[in-house]
Amino acid sequence: MATSKSRWRYWSIMIGLIVASAAIALGLLAWDNPMPITDEGFWLIAQLRMKNLVVIAIVALCQAFATVAFQTVTNNRIITPSIMGFESLYVAIQTGAMYFFGVTAIVDLKGLVPFTVQLLLMVGLSLALYGWLLSGRYGNIAIMLLIGVVIGGGLGSIATFMQRTLTPSEFDVLAARLFGSVSNSDASYLPVSIPLCLFACAAIYLSSARLNVLALGRETTSNLGLGHRFEMMKILFFVSILMAVSVSMIGPMIFLGFLVAMLAYQFSDTYDHKYVLPMAALLGFVVLGGAYFIMKNLFYAEGVVSIIIEVIGGGAFLFVIMRKGRL
């Protein structure tokens, strides 16, 4: 940030977001708690609600860091890591389990082992894609994105076909799992998801200076002495971990990353990732936590936060497209 005015503006917004995050966290723990604060039962209920608060923080971190880093590597502020088919793979796994093994399979898919298998599948698929398409002589990012779209579309079509053969009761159970929902997560996921999230976010944040260089393009990056392909593969590896953790925990959340990344660039008014990444993470927590609070306490639809985020994020996406006039 070049001027003192821009620095003052940045830190003012950051303090505002920190206060908003603290208020949302307090609201989620204390709102509608029937016990008085001096009673031991109040803290017992707050402790039970803490799991959802941790899940929201993890998903916000994952989506914010992954989207900002992915947009920098691909040099495109409109696309998100979802274009690589993470959500489609999640939907295909859930639908396939219901199609082949019935309703009980959906219940059995909850737990640490199925969660870890889903993580490995998503990270493995993305690494195979990156390794295949970016390590070749003619590999480039545009072809990788195109293949990602094709694979995502193919998995979506297979899942749609299987859904058409389900009974109404089976489809009803499955549909509840295909909404991005905090209630899809389980406390047993946290020992795996927290270390992975912190590791990948720390690695991306420590690479902020390299991300600033990568944003300048392949030729400039090479001229400045950085290995463009190596740095890109490294960042995409961390992005795949973050997206796999987020999708496996709560399900598809297509526009959350796009929304917080776009707002972070607007509010931070800088290209320096050292400043953009923390703001994106705080915005992610405010947006996701605020949506969860509204859905739980106003509409009594606990956990189904994707509805609000898809509406707001989709509207923001159309606004950006209409304003820029191109993809």
Coordinates of C-alpha atoms in Angstrom, one line a residue:
M1 CA 0.0 0.0 0.0
A2 CA 1.6 3.2 -1.2
T3 CA -0.1 5.9 0.8
S4 CA -0.9 6.4 4.5
K5 CA -4.5 6.9 3.5
S6 CA -4.8 3.4 1.9
R7 CA -3.0 1.9 4.9
W8 CA -5.5 3.6 7.3
R9 CA -8.4 2.4 5.2
Y10 CA -7.1 -1.1 5.1
W11 CA -6.6 -1.4 8.9
S12 CA -9.9 0.3 9.6
I13 CA -11.7 -2.3 7.5
M14 CA -9.7 -5.1 9.2
I15 CA -10.6 -3.9 12.6
G16 CA -14.3 -3.7 11.6
L17 CA -14.2 -7.2 10.3
I18 CA -12.5 -8.5 13.5
V19 CA -15.2 -6.8 15.6
A20 CA -17.9 -8.3 13.3
S21 CA -16.3 -11.8 13.5
A22 CA -16.2 -11.6 17.3
A23 CA -19.9 -10.5 17.4
I24 CA -21.0 -13.3 15.1
A25 CA -19.0 -15.9 17.1
L26 CA -20.6 -14.6 20.3
G27 CA -24.0 -14.7 18.7
L28 CA -23.6 -18.2 17.5
L29 CA -22.5 -19.4 21.0
A30 CA -24.9 -17.3 23.1
W31 CA -28.0 -16.5 21.0
D32 CA -31.2 -18.2 22.1
N33 CA -29.4 -20.0 24.9
P34 CA -32.2 -20.8 27.4
M35 CA -29.9 -20.9 30.4
P36 CA -28.6 -17.9 32.3
I37 CA -25.0 -17.0 31.7
T38 CA -24.1 -17.7 35.4
D39 CA -25.4 -21.3 35.1
E40 CA -23.2 -24.1 34.3
G41 CA -25.7 -25.3 31.6
F42 CA -25.1 -22.1 29.6
W43 CA -21.4 -23.0 29.1
L44 CA -22.3 -26.7 28.4
I45 CA -24.7 -25.6 25.5
A46 CA -22.0 -23.1 24.2
Q47 CA -19.5 -25.9 24.2
L48 CA -21.8 -28.0 22.1
R49 CA -22.2 -25.2 19.6
M50 CA -18.4 -24.7 19.4
K51 CA -18.1 -27.5 16.9
N52 CA -20.1 -25.6 14.3
L53 CA -18.1 -22.4 14.9
V54 CA -14.8 -24.3 14.3
V55 CA -16.2 -25.8 11.1
I56 CA -17.3 -22.3 9.8
A57 CA -13.8 -21.0 10.6
I58 CA -12.1 -23.8 8.8
V59 CA -14.3 -23.6 5.7
A60 CA -13.9 -19.8 5.5
L61 CA -10.1 -20.1 5.7
C62 CA -10.1 -22.9 3.1
Q63 CA -12.3 -21.1 0.6
A64 CA -10.7 -17.7 1.0
F65 CA -7.0 -18.8 0.7
A66 CA -7.7 -21.4 -2.1
T67 CA -9.7 -19.0 -4.3
V68 CA -7.3 -16.0 -4.0
A69 CA -4.3 -18.3 -4.7
F70 CA -6.0 -20.1 -7.6
Q71 CA -7.1 -16.8 -9.2
T72 CA -3.5 -15.6 -9.0
V73 CA -2.0 -18.7 -10.5
T74 CA -4.6 -18.8 -13.3
N75 CA -4.4 -15.0 -13.7
N76 CA -8.2 -14.8 -13.8
R77 CA -10.3 -13.2 -11.1
I78 CA -13.6 -14.7 -12.2
I79 CA -13.0 -18.5 -11.9
T80 CA -12.7 -20.4 -8.7
P81 CA -11.1 -23.8 -7.8
S82 CA -14.6 -25.3 -8.2
I83 CA -14.0 -25.3 -11.9
M84 CA -11.7 -28.3 -11.4
G85 CA -14.7 -30.5 -10.4
F86 CA -14.3 -30.8 -6.6
E87 CA -18.0 -30.3 -6.0
S88 CA -19.0 -32.6 -8.9
L89 CA -16.8 -35.4 -7.5
Y90 CA -18.4 -34.9 -4.0
V91 CA -21.9 -35.1 -5.6
A92 CA -20.9 -38.2 -7.6
I93 CA -19.5 -40.0 -4.5
Q94 CA -22.6 -39.2 -2.4
T95 CA -25.0 -40.2 -5.3
G96 CA -23.0 -43.3 -6.2
A97 CA -23.2 -44.5 -2.5
M98 CA -27.0 -44.0 -2.5
Y99 CA -27.4 -45.6 -5.9
F100 CA -25.3 -48.8 -5.3
F101 CA -25.8 -49.3 -1.5
G102 CA -29.0 -47.6 -0.5
V103 CA -29.9 -45.1 2.2
T104 CA -27.7 -46.7 4.9
A105 CA -24.6 -46.0 2.8
I106 CA -25.2 -42.2 3.2
V107 CA -25.2 -42.6 7.0
D108 CA -22.1 -44.9 6.7
L109 CA -20.3 -42.2 4.7
K110 CA -20.1 -40.1 7.9
G111 CA -17.0 -40.8 10.0
L112 CA -13.2 -40.3 9.9
V113 CA -12.4 -43.1 7.5
P114 CA -14.9 -42.1 4.7
F115 CA -13.9 -38.5 5.2
T116 CA -10.2 -39.3 4.8
V117 CA -11.0 -41.4 1.7
Q118 CA -12.9 -38.6 0.1
L119 CA -10.0 -36.2 0.8
L120 CA -7.5 -38.5 -0.8
L121 CA -9.7 -39.1 -3.8
M122 CA -10.1 -35.3 -4.4
V123 CA -6.5 -34.5 -3.8
G124 CA -5.4 -37.5 -5.9
L125 CA -7.6 -36.5 -8.8
S126 CA -6.5 -32.9 -8.8
L127 CA -2.8 -33.9 -8.6
A128 CA -3.1 -36.4 -11.4
L129 CA -4.8 -33.6 -13.5
Y130 CA -2.1 -31.0 -12.7
G131 CA 0.8 -33.5 -13.2
W132 CA -0.6 -34.7 -16.5
L133 CA -1.5 -31.4 -18.0
L134 CA 1.1 -29.1 -16.6
S135 CA 4.3 -31.2 -16.7
G136 CA 4.2 -31.9 -20.5
R137 CA 6.0 -29.9 -23.1
Y138 CA 2.8 -28.2 -24.3
G139 CA 1.0 -28.1 -21.0
N140 CA -0.7 -24.9 -20.1
I141 CA -3.2 -23.6 -17.6
A142 CA -6.0 -23.0 -20.2
I143 CA -6.1 -26.7 -21.2
M144 CA -6.0 -27.7 -17.6
L145 CA -9.1 -25.6 -16.8
L146 CA -10.9 -26.9 -19.9
I147 CA -10.3 -30.5 -18.9
G148 CA -11.4 -29.7 -15.4
V149 CA -14.7 -28.3 -16.8
V150 CA -15.2 -31.4 -18.9
I151 CA -14.5 -33.8 -16.0
G152 CA -16.8 -31.8 -13.7
G153 CA -19.6 -31.8 -16.4
G154 CA -19.2 -35.6 -16.9
L155 CA -19.3 -36.4 -13.2
G156 CA -22.4 -34.1 -12.9
S157 CA -24.1 -35.9 -15.8
I158 CA -23.4 -39.4 -14.3
A159 CA -24.7 -38.2 -10.9
T160 CA -27.9 -36.8 -12.5
F161 CA -28.5 -40.1 -14.3
M162 CA -28.2 -42.0 -11.0
Q163 CA -30.5 -39.5 -9.2
R164 CA -33.3 -40.1 -11.7
T165 CA -33.4 -43.8 -10.8
L166 CA -33.8 -43.2 -7.1
T167 CA -37.1 -43.4 -5.2
P168 CA -38.6 -40.1 -3.9
S169 CA -37.6 -41.0 -0.3
E170 CA -34.0 -41.8 -1.3
F171 CA -33.7 -38.7 -3.4
D172 CA -35.1 -36.6 -0.4
V173 CA -32.3 -38.0 1.9
L174 CA -29.7 -37.5 -0.8
A175 CA -30.8 -33.9 -1.6
A176 CA -30.3 -32.9 2.0
R177 CA -26.6 -34.0 1.7
L178 CA -26.0 -32.2 -1.5
F179 CA -26.8 -28.7 -0.1
G180 CA -23.8 -27.0 1.4
S181 CA -24.6 -27.3 5.1
V182 CA -22.7 -26.9 8.3
S183 CA -24.7 -29.8 9.7
N184 CA -23.1 -32.1 7.2
S185 CA -19.8 -31.9 9.2
D186 CA -18.9 -34.2 12.1
A187 CA -16.7 -33.6 15.1
S188 CA -14.6 -36.6 14.1
Y189 CA -13.4 -34.7 11.0
L190 CA -11.7 -32.0 13.0
P191 CA -8.4 -33.9 14.0
V192 CA -7.7 -34.3 10.3
S193 CA -9.1 -31.2 8.8
I194 CA -7.6 -28.6 11.2
P195 CA -3.9 -29.6 10.7
L196 CA -4.4 -29.9 6.9
C197 CA -6.1 -26.5 6.8
L198 CA -3.5 -24.7 8.9
F199 CA -0.6 -26.3 7.1
A200 CA -1.9 -25.3 3.6
C201 CA -2.9 -21.8 4.7
A202 CA 0.4 -21.2 6.3
A203 CA 2.2 -22.5 3.2
I204 CA 0.2 -20.2 0.9
Y205 CA 0.6 -17.2 3.2
L206 CA 4.4 -17.7 3.5
S207 CA 4.4 -17.8 -0.3
S208 CA 2.8 -14.3 -0.6
A209 CA 5.8 -12.7 -2.1
R210 CA 6.1 -15.5 -4.7
L211 CA 2.3 -15.1 -5.5
N212 CA 2.9 -11.4 -6.1
V213 CA 5.5 -12.4 -8.7
L214 CA 3.3 -15.2 -10.2
A215 CA 0.5 -12.6 -10.8
L216 CA 2.8 -10.8 -13.2
G217 CA 2.7 -13.8 -15.7
R218 CA 4.9 -16.6 -16.9
E219 CA 7.5 -14.6 -18.7
T220 CA 8.0 -12.0 -16.0
T221 CA 8.2 -14.7 -13.3
S222 CA 10.9 -16.5 -15.3
N223 CA 12.8 -13.3 -15.9
L224 CA 12.8 -12.6 -12.2
G225 CA 14.4 -16.0 -11.5
L226 CA 11.5 -18.0 -10.3
G227 CA 10.5 -21.4 -11.8
H228 CA 7.0 -20.6 -13.0
R229 CA 5.9 -24.2 -13.4
F230 CA 7.3 -25.4 -10.1
E231 CA 5.7 -22.5 -8.1
M232 CA 2.4 -23.0 -9.9
M233 CA 2.3 -26.7 -9.1
K234 CA 3.2 -26.1 -5.5
I235 CA 0.4 -23.5 -5.0
L236 CA -2.1 -25.8 -6.9
F237 CA -1.2 -28.6 -4.5
F238 CA -2.1 -26.5 -1.5
V239 CA -5.2 -25.3 -3.2
S240 CA -6.4 -28.9 -3.9
I241 CA -5.9 -29.7 -0.1
L242 CA -7.9 -26.7 1.0
M243 CA -10.8 -27.4 -1.5
A244 CA -10.9 -31.1 -0.6
V245 CA -11.1 -30.2 3.1
S246 CA -13.9 -27.7 2.6
V247 CA -16.0 -29.8 0.2
S248 CA -15.6 -32.9 2.3
M249 CA -16.7 -31.1 5.4
I250 CA -19.9 -29.3 4.4
G251 CA -20.5 -30.0 0.7
P252 CA -20.7 -27.8 -2.4
M253 CA -20.3 -24.1 -1.8
I254 CA -19.7 -22.7 -5.3
F255 CA -19.8 -18.9 -4.9
L256 CA -18.4 -18.4 -1.4
G257 CA -14.8 -18.3 -2.5
F258 CA -15.6 -16.0 -5.5
L259 CA -17.6 -13.6 -3.3
V260 CA -14.9 -13.2 -0.5
A261 CA -12.0 -13.0 -3.0
M262 CA -13.8 -10.3 -5.0
L263 CA -14.7 -8.3 -1.8
A264 CA -11.1 -8.7 -0.5
Y265 CA -9.6 -7.2 -3.6
Q266 CA -12.1 -4.3 -3.5
F267 CA -11.6 -3.5 0.2
S268 CA -7.8 -4.1 0.5
D269 CA -7.1 -2.0 -2.6
T270 CA -3.8 -3.7 -3.1
Y271 CA -2.3 -6.6 -5.1
D272 CA 0.0 -7.7 -2.2
H273 CA -1.2 -11.1 -1.0
K274 CA 0.3 -10.4 2.4
Y275 CA -2.7 -8.1 2.9
V276 CA -5.3 -9.6 0.6
L277 CA -5.2 -13.1 2.2
P278 CA -6.0 -12.1 5.8
M279 CA -8.8 -9.9 4.6
A280 CA -10.3 -12.6 2.5
A281 CA -10.2 -15.0 5.4
L282 CA -12.0 -12.5 7.7
L283 CA -14.6 -11.8 5.0
G284 CA -15.2 -15.5 4.6
F285 CA -15.9 -15.9 8.3
V286 CA -18.2 -12.9 8.4
V287 CA -20.2 -14.1 5.3
L288 CA -20.4 -17.7 6.2
G289 CA -21.0 -17.1 9.9
G290 CA -23.6 -14.4 9.2
A291 CA -25.4 -16.6 6.7
Y292 CA -25.5 -19.5 9.2
F293 CA -26.7 -17.2 12.0
I294 CA -29.6 -15.9 9.8
M295 CA -30.6 -19.3 8.5
K296 CA -30.6 -20.8 12.0
N297 CA -32.3 -18.1 14.0
L298 CA -34.6 -16.4 11.4
F299 CA -35.6 -19.2 9.1
Y300 CA -35.0 -22.1 11.4
A301 CA -33.2 -24.0 8.6
E302 CA -30.1 -24.9 10.6
G303 CA -27.0 -25.3 8.7
V304 CA -28.3 -24.8 5.1
V305 CA -26.2 -21.8 4.4
S306 CA -25.6 -22.4 0.7
I307 CA -29.0 -20.8 -0.2
I308 CA -28.1 -17.3 1.0
I309 CA -24.5 -17.5 -0.3
E310 CA -25.5 -18.8 -3.7
V311 CA -28.0 -16.0 -4.1
I312 CA -25.6 -13.2 -3.0
G313 CA -22.6 -14.8 -4.7
G314 CA -24.4 -15.5 -7.9
G315 CA -25.7 -11.9 -8.0
A316 CA -22.2 -10.6 -7.4
F317 CA -20.8 -12.9 -10.2
L318 CA -23.4 -11.5 -12.7
F319 CA -22.6 -8.0 -11.6
V320 CA -18.9 -8.5 -12.3
I321 CA -19.6 -10.2 -15.6
M322 CA -22.0 -7.4 -16.7
R323 CA -19.6 -4.7 -15.6
K324 CA -16.6 -6.2 -17.3
G325 CA -18.5 -7.4 -20.3
R326 CA -16.4 -10.6 -20.7
L327 CA -15.1 -13.6 -18.8

